[in-house]
Amino acid sequence: PLGGDRMRIVRNHEVTFKPERAAPLADRSYDPFGSGGTTTLEVRVAPDGAVDLLGEWVSLSGTLTNCAGGPTPWGSWLSCEETVRGPRDASGRETGYAQRHGYVFEVPSAADGPVDPVPLRAMGRFEHEAVAVDPATGILYLTEDFNPCGFYRFLPASAGRLSAGGRLQAMAVSGVSGYDTRTGQAKGTRLPVSWVDIDDPDPMSDYVSSSAVFDQGLARGAARFARLEGCWAWSGGIYFDATTGGDAQTGQVWHYRPEGADTGQLTLVLESPSAEVLNMPDNLCVTPRGGLIICEDGPGTCYVRGVTPEGDVFDFLRNELNDSELAGVCFSPQGRTLVVNIQGASDPHDAERPSLTIAVWGPWERGIL
């Protein structure tokens, strides 16, 4: 929020060109061979939720595969790289990239141009997806889009100053080392959980495996999840989803509620029995009225689905433009406008699969979301 009727939206660009095709978004780039980043939109919101675009500009450049992230209570966007590519590959050969990737970057919404791109190394080098900040504690929760993968939390050394470092931990189910949440779970299942330290969140090598951080947690008993993606803080807890979790491999939605400093309860809110109900959940958000909105990333036609507080799933929005996923769902600070993206092709020159940012407004208070 900017105050009054204006807001800013920081939008990821999940682009991963090979270095020889790199086209950085701006001169101030983390890696001159990185083609991803973010742009910022400034929008005026009418009382009914209708929007007018006032301007847009590049706000982060030179990163790779900026897949998701999350807003902070102090007015910035955390943009996450969903890749661990670096200057060398597994065989030791040069890749053409100038920097190690796999980090979270902070983009202040107040920035009117490209920010200084600083990787938040203490938050781990892995295939990041989303971030949610608990406003009550300042603890950050992070998802990892890999299978198997971990669910993480980051304890900052200084509240609101992520560049000052902190401690990264992975979730473990109490009493069961390496608990596998991916199958064999029942809706409503409650699991007592705790947290284990990650000793080396940023392996300092030009090449690392995608599981380098998760393997450290697993060795200490961390739980296994199936491709964690969306993550959102709400009312003292954290919602997150597993894209290929569940017996049908079409998705799970989990909720974590802290109980004390280092323990909590993990609850399975929803498990999809088929793609017709929920087809591989990806980004999600909680509505101002307590419902869930979930973007799909499965094969075929993708929907934005609504989930009522009672756990009922329904169709809300369908992508008939192309076969691309829907992503980046969030509400305006005024609670009147839903913003969602059609991801489109990773190559911006692909005219057959354009990328779009969409605003949806209306009398939300009359519905169940």
mmCIF file of C-alpha atoms in Angstrom, residues 68-71 78-80 104 123 128-133 140-143 229 231-233:
data_model
loop_
_atom_site.group_PDB
_atom_site.id
_atom_site.type_symbol
_atom_site.label_atom_id
_atom_site.label_comp_id
_atom_site.label_asym_id
_atom_site.label_seq_id
_atom_site.Cartn_x
_atom_site.Cartn_y
_atom_site.Cartn_z
ATOM 1 C CA ALA A 68 7.414 -16.929 -6.370
ATOM 2 C CA GLY A 69 8.214 -15.231 -3.060
ATOM 3 C CA GLY A 70 6.086 -13.182 -0.713
ATOM 4 C CA PRO A 71 5.372 -9.765 0.779
ATOM 5 C CA LEU A 78 10.954 -11.228 -1.503
ATOM 6 C CA SER A 79 11.653 -12.720 -4.922
ATOM 7 C CA CYS A 80 12.859 -16.327 -4.999
ATOM 8 C CA VAL A 104 16.083 -14.955 -2.152
ATOM 9 C CA MET A 123 18.073 -18.014 3.793
ATOM 10 C CA HIS A 128 13.071 -21.693 -3.650
ATOM 11 C CA GLU A 129 9.388 -21.161 -4.217
ATOM 12 C CA ALA A 130 7.398 -18.985 -1.785
ATOM 13 C CA VAL A 131 7.999 -17.055 1.448
ATOM 14 C CA ALA A 132 5.546 -16.030 4.158
ATOM 15 C CA VAL A 133 6.390 -13.726 7.081
ATOM 16 C CA LEU A 140 9.919 -16.312 7.742
ATOM 17 C CA TYR A 141 8.612 -19.604 6.324
ATOM 18 C CA LEU A 142 9.928 -20.905 3.010
ATOM 19 C CA THR A 143 8.876 -23.594 0.539
ATOM 20 C CA GLU A 229 4.934 -24.164 -3.609
ATOM 21 C CA CYS A 231 2.863 -20.221 1.236
ATOM 22 C CA TRP A 232 0.803 -17.584 3.081
ATOM 23 C CA ALA A 233 0.616 -16.265 6.654
#
